[in-house]
PDB file of C-alpha atoms and ligand atoms in Angstrom:
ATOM      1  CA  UNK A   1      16.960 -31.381  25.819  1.00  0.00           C
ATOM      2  CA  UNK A   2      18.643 -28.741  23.806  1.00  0.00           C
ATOM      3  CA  UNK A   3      16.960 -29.815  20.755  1.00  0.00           C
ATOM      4  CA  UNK A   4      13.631 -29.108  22.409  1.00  0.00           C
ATOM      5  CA  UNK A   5      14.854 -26.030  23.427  1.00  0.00           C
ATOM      6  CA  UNK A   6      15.482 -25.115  20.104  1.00  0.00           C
ATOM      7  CA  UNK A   7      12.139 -26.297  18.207  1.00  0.00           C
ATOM      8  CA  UNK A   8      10.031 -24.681  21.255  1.00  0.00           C
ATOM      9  CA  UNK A   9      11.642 -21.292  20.185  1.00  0.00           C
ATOM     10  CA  UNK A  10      11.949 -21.493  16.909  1.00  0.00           C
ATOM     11  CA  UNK A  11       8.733 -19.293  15.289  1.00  0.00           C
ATOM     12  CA  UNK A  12       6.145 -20.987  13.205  1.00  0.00           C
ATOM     13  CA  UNK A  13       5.095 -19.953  10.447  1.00  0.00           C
ATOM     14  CA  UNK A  14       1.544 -20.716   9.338  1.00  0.00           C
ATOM     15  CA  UNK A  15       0.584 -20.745   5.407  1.00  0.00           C
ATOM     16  CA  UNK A  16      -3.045 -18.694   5.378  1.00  0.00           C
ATOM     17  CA  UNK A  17      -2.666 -17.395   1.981  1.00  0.00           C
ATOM     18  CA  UNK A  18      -2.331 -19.898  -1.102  1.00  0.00           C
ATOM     19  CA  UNK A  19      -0.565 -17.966  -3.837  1.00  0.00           C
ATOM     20  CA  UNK A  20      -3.046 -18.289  -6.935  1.00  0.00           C
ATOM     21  CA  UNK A  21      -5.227 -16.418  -4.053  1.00  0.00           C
ATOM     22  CA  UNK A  22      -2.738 -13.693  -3.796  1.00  0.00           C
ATOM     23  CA  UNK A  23      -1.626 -13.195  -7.357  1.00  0.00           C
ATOM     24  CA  UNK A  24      -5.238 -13.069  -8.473  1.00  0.00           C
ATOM     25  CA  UNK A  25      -5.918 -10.682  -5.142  1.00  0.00           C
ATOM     26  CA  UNK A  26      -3.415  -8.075  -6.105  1.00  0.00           C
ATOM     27  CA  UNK A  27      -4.213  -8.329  -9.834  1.00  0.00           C
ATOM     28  CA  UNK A  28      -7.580  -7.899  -9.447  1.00  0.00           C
ATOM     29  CA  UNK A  29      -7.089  -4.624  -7.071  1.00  0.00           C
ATOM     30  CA  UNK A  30      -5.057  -2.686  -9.549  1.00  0.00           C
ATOM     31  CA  UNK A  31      -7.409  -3.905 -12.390  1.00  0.00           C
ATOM     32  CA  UNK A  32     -10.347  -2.788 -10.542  1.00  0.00           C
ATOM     33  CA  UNK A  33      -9.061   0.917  -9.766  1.00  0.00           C
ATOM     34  CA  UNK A  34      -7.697   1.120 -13.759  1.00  0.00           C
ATOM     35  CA  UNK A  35     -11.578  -0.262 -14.345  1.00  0.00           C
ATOM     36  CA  UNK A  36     -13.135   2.492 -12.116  1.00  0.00           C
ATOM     37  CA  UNK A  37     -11.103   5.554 -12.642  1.00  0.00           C
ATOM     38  CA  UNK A  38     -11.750   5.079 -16.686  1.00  0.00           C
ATOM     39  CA  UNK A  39     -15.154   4.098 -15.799  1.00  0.00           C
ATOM     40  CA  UNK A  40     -15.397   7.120 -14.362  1.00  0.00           C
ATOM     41  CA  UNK A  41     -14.391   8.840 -17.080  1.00  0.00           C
ATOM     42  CA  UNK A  42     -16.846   7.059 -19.445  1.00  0.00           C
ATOM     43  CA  UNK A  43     -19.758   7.974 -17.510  1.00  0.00           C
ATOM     44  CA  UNK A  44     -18.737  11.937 -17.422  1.00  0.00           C
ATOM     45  CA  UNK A  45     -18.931  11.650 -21.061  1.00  0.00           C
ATOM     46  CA  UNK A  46     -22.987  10.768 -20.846  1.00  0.00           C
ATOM     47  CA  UNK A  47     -23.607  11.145 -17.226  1.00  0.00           C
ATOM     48  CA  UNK A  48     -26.474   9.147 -16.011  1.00  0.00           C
ATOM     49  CA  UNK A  49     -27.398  11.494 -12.716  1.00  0.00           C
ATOM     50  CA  UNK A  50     -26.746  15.405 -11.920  1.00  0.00           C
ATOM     51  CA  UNK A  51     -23.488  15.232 -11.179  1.00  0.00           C
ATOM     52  CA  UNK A  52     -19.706  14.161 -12.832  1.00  0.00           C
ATOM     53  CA  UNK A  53     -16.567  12.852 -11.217  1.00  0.00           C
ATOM     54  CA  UNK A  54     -13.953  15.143 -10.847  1.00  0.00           C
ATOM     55  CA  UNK A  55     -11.728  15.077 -13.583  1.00  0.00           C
ATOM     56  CA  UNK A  56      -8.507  14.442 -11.381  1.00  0.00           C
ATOM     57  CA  UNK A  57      -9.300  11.379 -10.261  1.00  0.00           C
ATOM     58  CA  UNK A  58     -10.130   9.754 -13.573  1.00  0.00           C
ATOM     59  CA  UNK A  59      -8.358   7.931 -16.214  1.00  0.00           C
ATOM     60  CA  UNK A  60      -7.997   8.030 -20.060  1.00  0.00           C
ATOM     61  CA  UNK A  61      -7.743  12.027 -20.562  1.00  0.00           C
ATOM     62  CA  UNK A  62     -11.025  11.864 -22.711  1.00  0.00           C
ATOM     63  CA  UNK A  63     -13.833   9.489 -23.360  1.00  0.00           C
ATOM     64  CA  UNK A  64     -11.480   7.429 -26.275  1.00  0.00           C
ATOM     65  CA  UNK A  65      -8.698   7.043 -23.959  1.00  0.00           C
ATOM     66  CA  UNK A  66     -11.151   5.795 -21.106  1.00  0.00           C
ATOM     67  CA  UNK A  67     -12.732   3.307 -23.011  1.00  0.00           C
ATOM     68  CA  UNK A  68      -9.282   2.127 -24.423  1.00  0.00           C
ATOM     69  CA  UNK A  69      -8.037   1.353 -20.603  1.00  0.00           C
ATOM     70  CA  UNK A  70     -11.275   0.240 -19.934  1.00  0.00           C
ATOM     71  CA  UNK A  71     -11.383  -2.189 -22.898  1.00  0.00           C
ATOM     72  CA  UNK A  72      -8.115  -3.561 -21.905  1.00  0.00           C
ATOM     73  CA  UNK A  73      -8.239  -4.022 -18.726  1.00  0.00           C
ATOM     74  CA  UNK A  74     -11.439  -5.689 -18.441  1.00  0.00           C
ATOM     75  CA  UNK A  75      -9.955  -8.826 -20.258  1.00  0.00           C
ATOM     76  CA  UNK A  76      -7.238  -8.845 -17.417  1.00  0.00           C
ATOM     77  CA  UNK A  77     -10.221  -8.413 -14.381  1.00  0.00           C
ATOM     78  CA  UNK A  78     -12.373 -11.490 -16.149  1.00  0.00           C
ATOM     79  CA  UNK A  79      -9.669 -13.907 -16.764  1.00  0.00           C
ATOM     80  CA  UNK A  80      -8.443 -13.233 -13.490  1.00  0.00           C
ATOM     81  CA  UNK A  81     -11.256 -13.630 -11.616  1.00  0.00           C
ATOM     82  CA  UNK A  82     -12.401 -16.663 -13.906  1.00  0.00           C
ATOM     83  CA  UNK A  83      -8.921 -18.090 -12.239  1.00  0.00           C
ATOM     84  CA  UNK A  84      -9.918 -17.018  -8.735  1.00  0.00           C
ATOM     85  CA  UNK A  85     -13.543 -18.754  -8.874  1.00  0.00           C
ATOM     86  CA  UNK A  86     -11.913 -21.990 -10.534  1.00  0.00           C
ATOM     87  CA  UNK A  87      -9.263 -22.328  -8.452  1.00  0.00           C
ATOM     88  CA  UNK A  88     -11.600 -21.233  -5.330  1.00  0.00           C
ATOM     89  CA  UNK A  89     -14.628 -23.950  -5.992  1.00  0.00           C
ATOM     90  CA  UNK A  90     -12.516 -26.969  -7.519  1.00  0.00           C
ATOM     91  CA  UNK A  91      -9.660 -26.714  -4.498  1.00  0.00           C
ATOM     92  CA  UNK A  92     -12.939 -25.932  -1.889  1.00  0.00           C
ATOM     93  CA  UNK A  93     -10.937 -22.420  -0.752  1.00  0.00           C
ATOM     94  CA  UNK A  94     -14.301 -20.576  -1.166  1.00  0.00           C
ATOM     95  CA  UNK A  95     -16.350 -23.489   0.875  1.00  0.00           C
ATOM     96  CA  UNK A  96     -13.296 -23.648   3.096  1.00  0.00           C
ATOM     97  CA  UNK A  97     -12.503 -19.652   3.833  1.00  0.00           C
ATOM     98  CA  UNK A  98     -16.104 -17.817   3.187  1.00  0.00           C
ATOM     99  CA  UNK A  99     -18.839 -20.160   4.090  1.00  0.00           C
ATOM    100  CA  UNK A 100     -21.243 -20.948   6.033  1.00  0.00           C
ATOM    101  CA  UNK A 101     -22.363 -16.756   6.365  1.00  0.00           C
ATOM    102  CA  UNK A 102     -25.606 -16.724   8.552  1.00  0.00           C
ATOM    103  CA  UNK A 103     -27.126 -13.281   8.698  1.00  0.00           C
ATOM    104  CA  UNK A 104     -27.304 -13.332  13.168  1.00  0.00           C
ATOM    105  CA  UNK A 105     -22.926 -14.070  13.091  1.00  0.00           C
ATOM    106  CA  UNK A 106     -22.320 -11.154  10.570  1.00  0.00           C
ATOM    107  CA  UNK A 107     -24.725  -8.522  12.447  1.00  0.00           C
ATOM    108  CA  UNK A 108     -22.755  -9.869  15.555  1.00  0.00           C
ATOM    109  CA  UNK A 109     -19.344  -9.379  13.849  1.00  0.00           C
ATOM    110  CA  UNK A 110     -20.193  -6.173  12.695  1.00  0.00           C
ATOM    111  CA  UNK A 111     -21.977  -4.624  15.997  1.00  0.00           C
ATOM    112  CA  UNK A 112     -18.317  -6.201  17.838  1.00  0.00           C
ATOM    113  CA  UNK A 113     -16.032  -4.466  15.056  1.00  0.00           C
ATOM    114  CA  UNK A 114     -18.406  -0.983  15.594  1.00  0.00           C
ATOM    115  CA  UNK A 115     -16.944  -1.394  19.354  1.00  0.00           C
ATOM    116  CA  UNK A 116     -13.310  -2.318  18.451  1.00  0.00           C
ATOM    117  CA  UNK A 117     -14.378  -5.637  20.148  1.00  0.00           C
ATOM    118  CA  UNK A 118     -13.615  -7.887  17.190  1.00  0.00           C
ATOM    119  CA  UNK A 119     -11.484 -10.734  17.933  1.00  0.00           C
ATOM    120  CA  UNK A 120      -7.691 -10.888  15.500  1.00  0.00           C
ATOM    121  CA  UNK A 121      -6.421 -13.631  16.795  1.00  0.00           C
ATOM    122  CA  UNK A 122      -6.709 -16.460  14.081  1.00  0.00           C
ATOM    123  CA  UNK A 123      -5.907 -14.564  10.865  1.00  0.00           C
ATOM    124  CA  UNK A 124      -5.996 -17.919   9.370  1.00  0.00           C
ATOM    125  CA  UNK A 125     -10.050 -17.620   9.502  1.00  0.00           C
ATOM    126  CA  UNK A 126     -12.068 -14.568   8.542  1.00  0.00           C
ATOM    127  CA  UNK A 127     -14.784 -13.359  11.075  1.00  0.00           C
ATOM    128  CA  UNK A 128     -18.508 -13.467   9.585  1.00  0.00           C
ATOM    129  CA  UNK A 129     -18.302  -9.531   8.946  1.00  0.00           C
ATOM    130  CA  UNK A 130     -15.449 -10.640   6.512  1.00  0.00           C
ATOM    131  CA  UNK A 131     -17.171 -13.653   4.771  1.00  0.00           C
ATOM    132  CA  UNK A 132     -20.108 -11.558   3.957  1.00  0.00           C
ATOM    133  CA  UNK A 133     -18.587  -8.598   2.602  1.00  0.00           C
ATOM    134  CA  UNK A 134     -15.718 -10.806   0.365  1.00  0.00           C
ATOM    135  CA  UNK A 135     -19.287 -12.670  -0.529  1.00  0.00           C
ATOM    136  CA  UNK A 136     -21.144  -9.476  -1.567  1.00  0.00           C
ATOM    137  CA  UNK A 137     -17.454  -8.356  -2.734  1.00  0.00           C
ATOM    138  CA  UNK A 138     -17.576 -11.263  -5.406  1.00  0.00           C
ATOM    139  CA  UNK A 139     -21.095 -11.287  -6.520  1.00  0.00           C
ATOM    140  CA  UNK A 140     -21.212  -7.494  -7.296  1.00  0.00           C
ATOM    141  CA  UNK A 141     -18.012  -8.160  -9.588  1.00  0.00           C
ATOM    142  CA  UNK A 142     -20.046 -10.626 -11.599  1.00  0.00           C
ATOM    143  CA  UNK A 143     -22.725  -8.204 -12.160  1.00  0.00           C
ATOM    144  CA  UNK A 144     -20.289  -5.725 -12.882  1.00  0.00           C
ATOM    145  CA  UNK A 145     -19.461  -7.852 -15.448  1.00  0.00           C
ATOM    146  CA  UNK A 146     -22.517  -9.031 -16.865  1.00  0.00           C
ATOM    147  CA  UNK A 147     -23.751  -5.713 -17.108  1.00  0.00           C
ATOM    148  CA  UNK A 148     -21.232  -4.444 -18.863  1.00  0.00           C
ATOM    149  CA  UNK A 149     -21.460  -6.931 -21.353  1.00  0.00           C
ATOM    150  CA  UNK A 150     -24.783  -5.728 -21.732  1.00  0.00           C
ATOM    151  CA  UNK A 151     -23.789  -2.403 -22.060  1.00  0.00           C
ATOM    152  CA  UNK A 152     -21.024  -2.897 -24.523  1.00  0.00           C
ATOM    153  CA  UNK A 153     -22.761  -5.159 -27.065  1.00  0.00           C
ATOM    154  CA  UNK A 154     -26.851  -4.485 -26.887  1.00  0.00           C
ATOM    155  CA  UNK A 155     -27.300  -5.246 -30.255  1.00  0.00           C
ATOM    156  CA  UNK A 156     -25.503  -8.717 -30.597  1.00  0.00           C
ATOM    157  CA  UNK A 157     -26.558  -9.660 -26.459  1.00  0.00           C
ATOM    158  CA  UNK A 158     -30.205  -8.310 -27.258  1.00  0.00           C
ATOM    159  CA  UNK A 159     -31.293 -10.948 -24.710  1.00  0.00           C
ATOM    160  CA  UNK A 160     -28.916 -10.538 -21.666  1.00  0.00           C
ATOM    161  CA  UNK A 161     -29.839  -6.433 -22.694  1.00  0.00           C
ATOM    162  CA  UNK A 162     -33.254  -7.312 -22.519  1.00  0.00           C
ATOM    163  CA  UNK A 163     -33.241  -9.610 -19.531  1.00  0.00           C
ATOM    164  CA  UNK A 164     -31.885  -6.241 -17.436  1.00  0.00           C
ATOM    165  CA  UNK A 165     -33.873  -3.778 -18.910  1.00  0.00           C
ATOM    166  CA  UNK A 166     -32.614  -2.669 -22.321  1.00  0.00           C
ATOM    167  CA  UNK A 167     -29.675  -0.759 -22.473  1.00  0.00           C
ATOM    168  CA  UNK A 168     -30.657   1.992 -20.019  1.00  0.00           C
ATOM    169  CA  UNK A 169     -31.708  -0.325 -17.726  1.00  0.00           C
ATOM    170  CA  UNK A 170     -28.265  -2.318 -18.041  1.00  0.00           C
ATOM    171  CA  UNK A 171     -26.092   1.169 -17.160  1.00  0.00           C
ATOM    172  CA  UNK A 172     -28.053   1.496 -13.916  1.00  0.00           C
ATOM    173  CA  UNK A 173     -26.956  -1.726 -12.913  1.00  0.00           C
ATOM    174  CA  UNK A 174     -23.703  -1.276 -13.922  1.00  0.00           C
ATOM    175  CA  UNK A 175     -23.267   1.913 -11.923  1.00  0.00           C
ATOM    176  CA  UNK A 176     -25.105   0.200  -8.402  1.00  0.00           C
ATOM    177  CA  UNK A 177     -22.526  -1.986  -8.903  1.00  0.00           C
ATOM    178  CA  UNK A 178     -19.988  -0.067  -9.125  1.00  0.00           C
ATOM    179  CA  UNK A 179     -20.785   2.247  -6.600  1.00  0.00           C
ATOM    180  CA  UNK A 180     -21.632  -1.036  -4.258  1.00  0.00           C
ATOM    181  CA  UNK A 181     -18.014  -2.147  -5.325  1.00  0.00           C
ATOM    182  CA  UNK A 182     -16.646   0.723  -4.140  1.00  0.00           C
ATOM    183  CA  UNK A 183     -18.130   1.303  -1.317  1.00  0.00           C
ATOM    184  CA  UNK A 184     -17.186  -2.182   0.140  1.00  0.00           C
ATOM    185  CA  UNK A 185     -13.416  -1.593  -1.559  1.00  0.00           C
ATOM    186  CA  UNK A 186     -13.264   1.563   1.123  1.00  0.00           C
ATOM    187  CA  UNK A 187     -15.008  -0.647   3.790  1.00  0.00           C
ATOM    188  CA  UNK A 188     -12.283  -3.500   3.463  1.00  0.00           C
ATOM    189  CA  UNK A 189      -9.206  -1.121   2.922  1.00  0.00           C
ATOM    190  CA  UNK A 190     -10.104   0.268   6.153  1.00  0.00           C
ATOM    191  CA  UNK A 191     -10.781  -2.838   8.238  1.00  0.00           C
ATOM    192  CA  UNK A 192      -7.340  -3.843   6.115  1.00  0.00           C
ATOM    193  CA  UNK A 193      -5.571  -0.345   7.748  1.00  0.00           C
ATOM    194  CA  UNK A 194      -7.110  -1.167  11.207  1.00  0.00           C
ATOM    195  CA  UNK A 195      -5.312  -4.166  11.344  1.00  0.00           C
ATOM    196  CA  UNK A 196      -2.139  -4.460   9.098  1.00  0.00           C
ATOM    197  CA  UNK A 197      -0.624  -7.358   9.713  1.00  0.00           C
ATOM    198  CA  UNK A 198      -3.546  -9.005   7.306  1.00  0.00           C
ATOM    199  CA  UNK A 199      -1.474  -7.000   5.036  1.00  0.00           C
ATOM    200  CA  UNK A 200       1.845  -8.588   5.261  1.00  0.00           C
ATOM    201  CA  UNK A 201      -0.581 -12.166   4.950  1.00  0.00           C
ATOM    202  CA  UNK A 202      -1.714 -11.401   1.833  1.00  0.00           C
ATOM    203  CA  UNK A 203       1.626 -10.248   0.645  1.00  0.00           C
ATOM    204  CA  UNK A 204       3.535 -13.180   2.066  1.00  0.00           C
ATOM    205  CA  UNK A 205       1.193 -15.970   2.377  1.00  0.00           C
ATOM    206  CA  UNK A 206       2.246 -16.925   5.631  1.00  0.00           C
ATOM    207  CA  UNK A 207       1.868 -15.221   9.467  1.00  0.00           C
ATOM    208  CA  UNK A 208       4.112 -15.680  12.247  1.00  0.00           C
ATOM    209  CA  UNK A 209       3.035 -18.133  14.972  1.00  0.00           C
ATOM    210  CA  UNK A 210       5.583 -17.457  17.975  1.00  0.00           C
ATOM    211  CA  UNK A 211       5.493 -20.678  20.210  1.00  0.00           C
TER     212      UNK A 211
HETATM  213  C1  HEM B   1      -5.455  -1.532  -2.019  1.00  0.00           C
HETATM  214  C2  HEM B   1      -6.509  -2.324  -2.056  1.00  0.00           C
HETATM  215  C3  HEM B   1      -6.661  -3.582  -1.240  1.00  0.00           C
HETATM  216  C4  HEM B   1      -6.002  -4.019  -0.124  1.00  0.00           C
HETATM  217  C5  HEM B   1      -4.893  -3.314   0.655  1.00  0.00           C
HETATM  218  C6  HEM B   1      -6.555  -5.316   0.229  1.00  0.00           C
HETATM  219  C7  HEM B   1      -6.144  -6.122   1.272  1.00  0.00           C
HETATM  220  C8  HEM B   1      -6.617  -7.379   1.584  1.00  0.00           C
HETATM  221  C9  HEM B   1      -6.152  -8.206   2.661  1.00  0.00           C
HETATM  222  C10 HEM B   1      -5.025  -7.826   3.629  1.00  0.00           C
HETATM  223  C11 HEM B   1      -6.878  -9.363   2.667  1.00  0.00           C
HETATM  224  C12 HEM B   1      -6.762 -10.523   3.664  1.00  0.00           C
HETATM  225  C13 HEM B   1      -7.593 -10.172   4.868  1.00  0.00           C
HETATM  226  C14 HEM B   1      -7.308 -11.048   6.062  1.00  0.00           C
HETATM  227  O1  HEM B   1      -6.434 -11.932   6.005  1.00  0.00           O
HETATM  228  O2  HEM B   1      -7.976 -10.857   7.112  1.00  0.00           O
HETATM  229  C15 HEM B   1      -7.810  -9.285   1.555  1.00  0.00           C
HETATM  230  C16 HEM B   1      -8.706 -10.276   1.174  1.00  0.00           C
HETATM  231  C17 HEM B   1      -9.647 -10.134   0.178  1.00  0.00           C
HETATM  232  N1  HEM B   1      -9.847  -8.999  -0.598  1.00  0.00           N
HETATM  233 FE1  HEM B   1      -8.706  -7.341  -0.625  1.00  0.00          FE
HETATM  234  N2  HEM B   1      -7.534  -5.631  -0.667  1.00  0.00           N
HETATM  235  C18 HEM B   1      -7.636  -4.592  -1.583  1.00  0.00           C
HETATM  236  C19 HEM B   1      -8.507  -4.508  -2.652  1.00  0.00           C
HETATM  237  C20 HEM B   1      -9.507  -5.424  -2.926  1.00  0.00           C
HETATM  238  C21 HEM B   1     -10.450  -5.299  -4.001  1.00  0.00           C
HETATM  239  C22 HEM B   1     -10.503  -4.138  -5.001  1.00  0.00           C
HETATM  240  C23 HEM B   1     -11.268  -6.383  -3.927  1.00  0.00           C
HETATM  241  C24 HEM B   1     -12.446  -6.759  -4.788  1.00  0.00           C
HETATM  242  C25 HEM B   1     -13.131  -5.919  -5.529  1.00  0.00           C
HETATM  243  C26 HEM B   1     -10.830  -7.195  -2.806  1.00  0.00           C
HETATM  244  C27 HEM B   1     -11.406  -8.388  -2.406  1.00  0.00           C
HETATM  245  C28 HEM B   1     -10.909  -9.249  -1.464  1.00  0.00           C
HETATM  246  C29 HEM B   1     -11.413 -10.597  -1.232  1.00  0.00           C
HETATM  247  C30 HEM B   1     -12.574 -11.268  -1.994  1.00  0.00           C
HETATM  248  C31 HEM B   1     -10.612 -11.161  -0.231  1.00  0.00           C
HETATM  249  C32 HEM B   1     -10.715 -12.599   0.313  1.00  0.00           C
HETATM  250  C33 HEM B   1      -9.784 -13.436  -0.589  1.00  0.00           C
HETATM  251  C34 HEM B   1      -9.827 -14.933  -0.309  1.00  0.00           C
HETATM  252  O3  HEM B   1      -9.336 -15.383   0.737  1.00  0.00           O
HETATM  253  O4  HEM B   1     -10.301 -15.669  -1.182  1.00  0.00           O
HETATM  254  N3  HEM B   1      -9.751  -6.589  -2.219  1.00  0.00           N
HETATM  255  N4  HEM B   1      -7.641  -8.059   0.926  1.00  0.00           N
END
């Protein structure tokens, strides 16, 4: 009787996190704000539109020193997400954890979290609103990547340079993505900040299930 006692109190702890998902989370958000703030940089050298970032929020000091910390860390961000997608379509995480997304559940999600209706109880799923923007999320990193690919060696990737419209065409891209990237980046942080104990998930690995 005791014993039962004892296991009914005793808190569960739930794993919703594995940890190649976490190590490869947190790598890839300080890689993508080293990525952005020298990309930044990069583009104030050349500027592609009317208008330059302000210098305080950029990093490198001056275009060399950009392109240096943007050089590096973009072999960080693509092995790291290489080991994110692996591990994500061989182990079925993504199929698990981001799919199905149909268009009518997200709209629904996000008209609910517009209202601060959105349901938190099972932070072992993500809501449709979620699903689509980690989704969206992933795909404008691979562009990101393409593209700048394109952008860094038109000559010997004439046909990937080509393929996205020469070398000026190829920048554009790379800066909708980047400026979809971010956008979604303060989209998520928020939602993240609206509900912290996600936070302490992603950290941890594992949430509290009181019984
Ligand atoms: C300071 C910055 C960031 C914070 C605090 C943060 C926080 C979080 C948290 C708490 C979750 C889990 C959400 C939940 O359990 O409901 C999550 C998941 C996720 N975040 Fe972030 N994040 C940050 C930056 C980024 C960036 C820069 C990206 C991509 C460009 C990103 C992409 C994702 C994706 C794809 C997932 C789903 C991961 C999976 O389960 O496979 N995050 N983030």
């Amino acid at each position: 009787m005791a014993g039962m006692q004892m296991t009914e109190n005793r808190a569960q702890w739930l794993s919703v996190h594995p940890l190649v998902v976490r190590m490869t989370h947190w790598i890839n958000a300080l890689t993508v704000l080293v990525m952005v703030t020298s990309g930044w940089r990069i583009y104030n050298a050349s500027p592609l539109f009317d208008f330059t970032f302000p210098a305080a929020i950029t990093l490198g000091g001056w275009l060399g020193g950009a392109l240096l910390w943007h050089f590096a860390a973009m072999w960080l961000l693509v092995t790291n997400g290489v080991t994110y997608l692996l591990y994500g379509l061989l182990s079925g995480h993504l199929r698990r954890k981001l799919w199905p997304i149909k268009p009518d559940a997200v709209l629904a999600d996000i008209l609910d979290a517009l209202r601060g209706r959105l349901s938190h109880q099972d932070l072992s799923l993500y809501n449709a609103a979620q699903r689509a923007v980690y989704a969206v999320l992933i795909l404008a990193m691979i562009s990101l990547v393409i593209s700048g690919l394109a952008v860094w060696k038109p000559v010997q990737l004439q046909e990937l340079a080509s393929g996205l419209g020469g070398y000026e065409g190829a920048r554009r891209i790379h800066f909708a993505a980047m400026a979809l990237t971010v956008a979604l980046v303060v989209v998520h942080v928020s939602m993240v900040l609206l509900v912290p104990r996600t936070l302490g998930a992603m950290i941890t690995g594992r949430i509290r299930r009181d019984s």
